[in-house]
Short mmCIF file of N, CA and C in Angstrom, two decimals:
data_model
loop_
_atom_site.label_atom_id
_atom_site.label_comp_id
_atom_site.label_asym_id
_atom_site.label_seq_id
_atom_site.Cartn_x
_atom_site.Cartn_y
_atom_site.Cartn_z
N UNK A 18 -1.77 2.67 -12.89
CA UNK A 18 -1.43 2.18 -11.57
C UNK A 18 -2.34 2.90 -10.59
N UNK A 19 -2.91 2.13 -9.66
CA UNK A 19 -3.82 2.71 -8.68
C UNK A 19 -3.49 2.19 -7.28
N UNK A 20 -3.65 3.05 -6.30
CA UNK A 20 -3.52 2.71 -4.89
C UNK A 20 -4.91 2.72 -4.30
N UNK A 21 -5.33 1.62 -3.67
CA UNK A 21 -6.64 1.55 -3.02
C UNK A 21 -6.42 1.09 -1.59
N UNK A 22 -7.12 1.72 -0.65
CA UNK A 22 -6.98 1.36 0.76
C UNK A 22 -8.25 1.72 1.51
N UNK A 23 -8.41 1.12 2.68
CA UNK A 23 -9.49 1.48 3.59
C UNK A 23 -8.88 2.35 4.67
N UNK A 24 -9.62 3.36 5.11
CA UNK A 24 -9.08 4.22 6.15
C UNK A 24 -10.14 4.89 6.98
N UNK A 25 -9.76 5.26 8.18
CA UNK A 25 -10.60 6.06 9.07
C UNK A 25 -9.66 7.03 9.77
N UNK A 26 -10.02 8.29 9.85
CA UNK A 26 -9.12 9.28 10.41
C UNK A 26 -9.93 10.46 10.93
N UNK A 27 -9.44 11.06 12.01
CA UNK A 27 -10.18 12.16 12.64
C UNK A 27 -9.53 13.51 12.40
N UNK A 28 -8.61 13.57 11.49
CA UNK A 28 -7.97 14.83 11.13
C UNK A 28 -7.52 14.76 9.68
N UNK A 29 -6.83 15.77 9.20
CA UNK A 29 -6.45 15.75 7.79
C UNK A 29 -5.43 14.65 7.52
N UNK A 30 -5.51 14.11 6.33
CA UNK A 30 -4.62 13.02 5.92
C UNK A 30 -4.11 13.33 4.52
N UNK A 31 -2.87 12.94 4.28
CA UNK A 31 -2.23 13.23 3.00
C UNK A 31 -1.49 11.99 2.50
N UNK A 32 -1.50 11.80 1.19
CA UNK A 32 -0.70 10.75 0.58
C UNK A 32 0.32 11.44 -0.32
N UNK A 33 1.58 11.12 -0.08
CA UNK A 33 2.68 11.69 -0.84
C UNK A 33 3.43 10.57 -1.55
N UNK A 34 4.00 10.88 -2.70
CA UNK A 34 4.78 9.90 -3.44
C UNK A 34 6.13 10.48 -3.82
N UNK A 35 7.08 9.58 -4.03
CA UNK A 35 8.43 9.98 -4.41
C UNK A 35 9.02 8.89 -5.31
N UNK A 36 9.82 9.30 -6.26
CA UNK A 36 10.53 8.33 -7.10
C UNK A 36 11.96 8.10 -6.61
N UNK A 37 12.42 8.95 -5.66
CA UNK A 37 13.78 8.80 -5.16
C UNK A 37 13.86 8.57 -3.65
N UNK A 38 12.73 8.61 -2.95
CA UNK A 38 12.71 8.41 -1.51
C UNK A 38 13.13 9.62 -0.72
N UNK A 39 13.41 10.74 -1.39
CA UNK A 39 13.85 11.96 -0.72
C UNK A 39 12.86 13.10 -0.95
N UNK A 40 12.54 13.35 -2.21
CA UNK A 40 11.64 14.44 -2.58
C UNK A 40 10.23 13.90 -2.80
N UNK A 41 9.30 14.31 -1.94
CA UNK A 41 7.93 13.80 -1.99
C UNK A 41 6.98 14.86 -2.53
N UNK A 42 5.97 14.40 -3.27
CA UNK A 42 4.92 15.25 -3.82
C UNK A 42 3.58 14.77 -3.29
N UNK A 43 2.77 15.71 -2.81
CA UNK A 43 1.44 15.34 -2.33
C UNK A 43 0.54 15.02 -3.53
N UNK A 44 -0.10 13.86 -3.50
CA UNK A 44 -1.01 13.48 -4.59
C UNK A 44 -2.47 13.55 -4.16
N UNK A 45 -2.72 13.56 -2.85
CA UNK A 45 -4.10 13.70 -2.38
C UNK A 45 -4.09 14.22 -0.94
N UNK A 46 -5.07 15.08 -0.64
CA UNK A 46 -5.30 15.58 0.70
C UNK A 46 -6.74 15.26 1.06
N UNK A 47 -6.95 14.65 2.22
CA UNK A 47 -8.28 14.19 2.61
C UNK A 47 -8.77 14.91 3.85
N UNK A 48 -10.05 15.24 3.86
CA UNK A 48 -10.68 15.84 5.03
C UNK A 48 -11.07 14.74 6.02
N UNK A 49 -11.24 15.09 7.31
CA UNK A 49 -11.58 14.08 8.32
C UNK A 49 -12.87 13.33 8.01
N UNK A 50 -12.90 12.06 8.37
CA UNK A 50 -14.11 11.23 8.30
C UNK A 50 -14.20 10.44 9.60
N UNK A 51 -15.41 10.06 9.99
CA UNK A 51 -15.58 9.35 11.26
C UNK A 51 -15.82 7.86 11.08
N UNK A 52 -16.02 7.41 9.85
CA UNK A 52 -16.25 5.99 9.59
C UNK A 52 -15.24 5.50 8.56
N UNK A 53 -15.06 4.19 8.48
CA UNK A 53 -14.16 3.61 7.50
C UNK A 53 -14.66 3.91 6.09
N UNK A 54 -13.75 4.32 5.24
CA UNK A 54 -14.06 4.57 3.83
C UNK A 54 -12.98 3.90 2.98
N UNK A 55 -13.35 3.57 1.75
CA UNK A 55 -12.38 3.04 0.79
C UNK A 55 -12.03 4.15 -0.18
N UNK A 56 -10.75 4.41 -0.33
CA UNK A 56 -10.27 5.47 -1.21
C UNK A 56 -9.42 4.85 -2.31
N UNK A 57 -9.46 5.44 -3.50
CA UNK A 57 -8.60 5.03 -4.60
C UNK A 57 -7.88 6.26 -5.13
N UNK A 58 -6.58 6.14 -5.31
CA UNK A 58 -5.75 7.25 -5.78
C UNK A 58 -5.13 6.84 -7.11
N UNK A 59 -5.27 7.66 -8.13
CA UNK A 59 -4.69 7.40 -9.44
C UNK A 59 -3.21 7.75 -9.42
N UNK A 60 -2.38 6.76 -9.60
CA UNK A 60 -0.93 6.96 -9.65
C UNK A 60 -0.37 6.67 -11.04
N UNK A 61 -1.22 6.72 -12.06
CA UNK A 61 -0.79 6.37 -13.41
C UNK A 61 0.33 7.28 -13.93
N UNK A 62 0.45 8.48 -13.40
CA UNK A 62 1.53 9.37 -13.82
C UNK A 62 2.90 8.79 -13.45
N UNK A 63 2.94 7.84 -12.51
CA UNK A 63 4.19 7.25 -12.05
C UNK A 63 4.38 5.82 -12.55
N UNK A 64 3.55 5.36 -13.46
CA UNK A 64 3.54 3.96 -13.89
C UNK A 64 4.87 3.51 -14.50
N UNK A 65 5.61 4.36 -15.16
CA UNK A 65 6.86 3.96 -15.80
C UNK A 65 8.08 4.06 -14.91
N UNK A 66 7.90 4.51 -13.68
CA UNK A 66 9.04 4.70 -12.78
C UNK A 66 9.53 3.37 -12.23
N UNK A 67 10.86 3.19 -12.13
CA UNK A 67 11.37 1.93 -11.57
C UNK A 67 11.12 1.80 -10.07
N UNK A 68 10.99 2.92 -9.36
CA UNK A 68 10.73 2.92 -7.92
C UNK A 68 9.66 3.95 -7.61
N UNK A 69 8.79 3.62 -6.68
CA UNK A 69 7.78 4.57 -6.22
C UNK A 69 7.59 4.35 -4.73
N UNK A 70 7.84 5.40 -3.96
CA UNK A 70 7.66 5.37 -2.51
C UNK A 70 6.34 6.06 -2.20
N UNK A 71 5.51 5.44 -1.37
CA UNK A 71 4.22 5.99 -1.01
C UNK A 71 4.22 6.25 0.49
N UNK A 72 3.92 7.49 0.88
CA UNK A 72 3.91 7.87 2.29
C UNK A 72 2.50 8.28 2.70
N UNK A 73 2.02 7.71 3.80
CA UNK A 73 0.74 8.08 4.38
C UNK A 73 1.05 9.02 5.56
N UNK A 74 0.57 10.25 5.49
CA UNK A 74 0.87 11.25 6.51
C UNK A 74 -0.43 11.82 7.06
N UNK A 75 -0.50 11.98 8.37
CA UNK A 75 -1.68 12.60 8.97
C UNK A 75 -1.26 13.76 9.86
N UNK A 76 -2.18 14.67 10.09
CA UNK A 76 -1.91 15.87 10.87
C UNK A 76 -3.13 16.18 11.72
N UNK A 77 -2.95 16.26 13.04
CA UNK A 77 -4.09 16.57 13.90
C UNK A 77 -4.35 18.07 13.98
N UNK A 78 -3.57 18.87 13.26
CA UNK A 78 -3.76 20.32 13.16
C UNK A 78 -3.82 21.00 14.52
N UNK A 79 -3.02 20.53 15.46
CA UNK A 79 -2.95 21.16 16.77
C UNK A 79 -3.98 20.68 17.77
N UNK A 80 -4.82 19.73 17.39
CA UNK A 80 -5.82 19.19 18.30
C UNK A 80 -5.47 17.75 18.63
N UNK A 81 -5.97 17.25 19.75
CA UNK A 81 -5.76 15.85 20.09
C UNK A 81 -6.66 15.02 19.19
N UNK A 82 -6.10 14.16 18.39
CA UNK A 82 -6.89 13.36 17.46
C UNK A 82 -6.42 11.91 17.54
N UNK A 83 -7.26 11.01 17.09
CA UNK A 83 -7.00 9.58 17.26
C UNK A 83 -6.00 9.00 16.27
N UNK A 84 -5.68 9.69 15.22
CA UNK A 84 -4.73 9.16 14.24
C UNK A 84 -5.42 8.66 13.00
N UNK A 85 -4.63 8.06 12.12
CA UNK A 85 -5.15 7.56 10.84
C UNK A 85 -4.98 6.06 10.82
N UNK A 86 -6.08 5.36 10.79
CA UNK A 86 -6.05 3.90 10.69
C UNK A 86 -6.11 3.53 9.21
N UNK A 87 -5.18 2.71 8.75
CA UNK A 87 -5.11 2.31 7.34
C UNK A 87 -5.09 0.79 7.29
N UNK A 88 -5.85 0.22 6.37
CA UNK A 88 -5.92 -1.24 6.24
C UNK A 88 -6.16 -1.59 4.78
N UNK A 89 -5.85 -2.83 4.42
CA UNK A 89 -6.12 -3.37 3.09
C UNK A 89 -5.60 -2.47 1.97
N UNK A 90 -4.30 -2.25 1.96
CA UNK A 90 -3.65 -1.43 0.93
C UNK A 90 -3.41 -2.29 -0.30
N UNK A 91 -3.92 -1.86 -1.43
CA UNK A 91 -3.74 -2.56 -2.70
C UNK A 91 -3.06 -1.61 -3.68
N UNK A 92 -2.09 -2.12 -4.42
CA UNK A 92 -1.49 -1.36 -5.51
C UNK A 92 -1.66 -2.21 -6.76
N UNK A 93 -2.37 -1.70 -7.74
CA UNK A 93 -2.60 -2.47 -8.97
C UNK A 93 -1.77 -1.87 -10.09
N UNK A 94 -1.20 -2.75 -10.90
CA UNK A 94 -0.39 -2.37 -12.04
C UNK A 94 -1.07 -2.93 -13.28
N UNK A 95 -1.25 -2.11 -14.29
CA UNK A 95 -1.87 -2.58 -15.52
C UNK A 95 -0.89 -2.38 -16.68
N UNK A 96 -0.69 -3.41 -17.46
CA UNK A 96 0.11 -3.34 -18.68
C UNK A 96 -0.79 -3.69 -19.84
N UNK A 97 -0.26 -3.69 -21.04
CA UNK A 97 -1.09 -3.99 -22.21
C UNK A 97 -1.83 -5.30 -22.08
N UNK A 98 -1.12 -6.37 -21.73
CA UNK A 98 -1.76 -7.67 -21.69
C UNK A 98 -1.67 -8.36 -20.33
N UNK A 99 -1.18 -7.66 -19.32
CA UNK A 99 -1.02 -8.26 -18.00
C UNK A 99 -1.51 -7.29 -16.95
N UNK A 100 -2.27 -7.80 -16.00
CA UNK A 100 -2.60 -7.00 -14.83
C UNK A 100 -2.13 -7.78 -13.62
N UNK A 101 -1.41 -7.13 -12.75
CA UNK A 101 -0.85 -7.78 -11.57
C UNK A 101 -1.32 -7.04 -10.34
N UNK A 102 -1.68 -7.76 -9.31
CA UNK A 102 -2.15 -7.17 -8.07
C UNK A 102 -1.20 -7.57 -6.96
N UNK A 103 -0.70 -6.59 -6.25
CA UNK A 103 0.12 -6.84 -5.07
C UNK A 103 -0.63 -6.26 -3.90
N UNK A 104 -0.81 -7.02 -2.84
CA UNK A 104 -1.59 -6.60 -1.70
C UNK A 104 -0.74 -6.69 -0.44
N UNK A 105 -0.53 -5.57 0.20
CA UNK A 105 0.14 -5.53 1.49
C UNK A 105 -0.92 -5.22 2.54
N UNK A 106 -0.98 -6.03 3.58
CA UNK A 106 -1.97 -5.82 4.63
C UNK A 106 -1.25 -5.71 5.96
N UNK A 107 -1.59 -4.69 6.73
CA UNK A 107 -1.02 -4.52 8.07
C UNK A 107 -1.93 -5.24 9.04
N UNK A 108 -1.39 -6.25 9.73
CA UNK A 108 -2.20 -7.01 10.67
C UNK A 108 -2.33 -6.24 11.98
N UNK A 109 -3.18 -6.73 12.86
CA UNK A 109 -3.40 -6.06 14.14
C UNK A 109 -2.15 -6.04 15.01
N UNK A 110 -1.21 -6.94 14.78
CA UNK A 110 0.01 -6.95 15.59
C UNK A 110 1.14 -6.18 14.91
N UNK A 111 0.83 -5.45 13.85
CA UNK A 111 1.82 -4.61 13.21
C UNK A 111 2.69 -5.31 12.19
N UNK A 112 2.27 -6.46 11.69
CA UNK A 112 3.05 -7.22 10.72
C UNK A 112 2.47 -6.98 9.32
N UNK A 113 3.33 -6.68 8.35
CA UNK A 113 2.88 -6.54 6.97
C UNK A 113 2.83 -7.91 6.32
N UNK A 114 1.74 -8.21 5.64
CA UNK A 114 1.58 -9.48 4.94
C UNK A 114 1.49 -9.19 3.45
N UNK A 115 2.27 -9.89 2.64
CA UNK A 115 2.27 -9.72 1.19
C UNK A 115 1.47 -10.84 0.57
N UNK A 116 0.53 -10.48 -0.29
CA UNK A 116 -0.22 -11.47 -1.06
C UNK A 116 -0.02 -11.16 -2.53
N UNK A 117 0.44 -12.13 -3.28
CA UNK A 117 0.65 -11.98 -4.72
C UNK A 117 0.77 -13.39 -5.29
N UNK A 118 0.66 -13.52 -6.61
CA UNK A 118 0.90 -14.84 -7.20
C UNK A 118 2.29 -15.33 -6.80
N UNK A 119 2.40 -16.59 -6.35
CA UNK A 119 3.68 -17.06 -5.84
C UNK A 119 4.79 -16.98 -6.87
N UNK A 120 4.47 -17.13 -8.16
CA UNK A 120 5.49 -17.03 -9.19
C UNK A 120 6.11 -15.63 -9.21
N UNK A 121 5.28 -14.59 -9.00
CA UNK A 121 5.79 -13.22 -8.96
C UNK A 121 6.70 -13.02 -7.76
N UNK A 122 6.29 -13.53 -6.61
CA UNK A 122 7.08 -13.36 -5.40
C UNK A 122 8.40 -14.11 -5.51
N UNK A 123 8.38 -15.35 -6.01
CA UNK A 123 9.60 -16.14 -6.14
C UNK A 123 10.56 -15.49 -7.13
N UNK A 124 10.05 -14.98 -8.26
CA UNK A 124 10.94 -14.36 -9.24
C UNK A 124 11.49 -13.04 -8.73
N UNK A 125 10.73 -12.32 -7.93
CA UNK A 125 11.17 -11.03 -7.41
C UNK A 125 12.10 -11.21 -6.21
N UNK A 126 11.84 -12.21 -5.38
CA UNK A 126 12.60 -12.43 -4.15
C UNK A 126 13.11 -13.88 -4.09
N UNK A 127 14.09 -14.26 -4.92
CA UNK A 127 14.53 -15.65 -4.96
C UNK A 127 15.22 -16.12 -3.68
N UNK A 128 15.52 -15.24 -2.76
CA UNK A 128 16.20 -15.62 -1.52
C UNK A 128 15.32 -16.29 -0.50
N UNK A 129 14.03 -16.40 -0.75
CA UNK A 129 13.19 -17.13 0.18
C UNK A 129 12.22 -16.29 0.98
N UNK A 130 11.73 -15.19 0.43
CA UNK A 130 10.72 -14.41 1.13
C UNK A 130 9.47 -15.27 1.27
N UNK A 131 8.86 -15.34 2.46
CA UNK A 131 7.67 -16.17 2.64
C UNK A 131 6.49 -15.63 1.86
N UNK A 132 5.65 -16.54 1.40
CA UNK A 132 4.42 -16.15 0.73
C UNK A 132 3.29 -17.00 1.27
N UNK A 133 2.09 -16.45 1.23
CA UNK A 133 0.94 -17.15 1.78
C UNK A 133 0.42 -18.15 0.76
N UNK A 134 0.15 -19.37 1.24
CA UNK A 134 -0.42 -20.39 0.38
C UNK A 134 -1.89 -20.54 0.76
N UNK A 135 -2.39 -21.74 0.87
CA UNK A 135 -3.78 -21.96 1.25
C UNK A 135 -3.99 -21.63 2.72
N UNK A 136 -5.11 -21.00 3.02
CA UNK A 136 -5.47 -20.73 4.41
C UNK A 136 -4.46 -19.86 5.12
N UNK A 137 -4.15 -20.19 6.37
CA UNK A 137 -3.25 -19.38 7.18
C UNK A 137 -1.84 -19.94 7.23
N UNK A 138 -1.56 -21.02 6.50
CA UNK A 138 -0.21 -21.58 6.52
C UNK A 138 0.74 -20.69 5.74
N UNK A 139 2.02 -20.86 6.00
CA UNK A 139 3.04 -20.09 5.30
C UNK A 139 4.05 -21.06 4.71
N UNK A 140 4.67 -20.66 3.62
CA UNK A 140 5.70 -21.48 2.98
C UNK A 140 6.81 -20.57 2.52
N UNK A 141 7.98 -21.12 2.29
CA UNK A 141 9.13 -20.36 1.83
C UNK A 141 9.71 -21.03 0.60
N UNK A 142 10.13 -20.22 -0.36
CA UNK A 142 10.78 -20.74 -1.55
C UNK A 142 12.12 -21.32 -1.14
N UNK A 143 12.33 -22.60 -1.38
CA UNK A 143 13.57 -23.25 -0.95
C UNK A 143 14.60 -23.37 -2.06
N UNK A 144 14.40 -22.71 -3.18
CA UNK A 144 15.34 -22.81 -4.30
C UNK A 144 16.66 -22.16 -3.98
#
C-alpha cells in the first residue's frame, strides 16, 4: 500500500498514521521545499489493517510560514491478483472528490454516495 501526493510547504511537514484514530505514529518527516514535489510514502506495514487514518501535519517552527499545500492524494492497494486505486482530490473550494471504479464505490457505499462519471457530470447510485 502506498500514499502518493503532490505538495509544497515552507516549513517542516509530517505524515502520521493510526489504526485506531487515537494513537498516531510518524511515518515520514519532510524538510521545507519551495516548489511543488510529488512524494510517495510506503505504507505496506499497514496493508492488513481494517482501518488506517492518515494525518498530514505541518509546523512553522515558530516562524510565520505559508502552510502546507497538498493536492492529488492517491492511495494504492495491491493484492495478489487485484490492484485498486482510490483517489481523493481536494478542489480549490475545499471539496473532496472521490475517483474510483464505480463498482467499488457502489459496493462500498450502497446508500448513494455520488461518483464521477464522464467529464464533469455527477451521478448517484439509485439502488
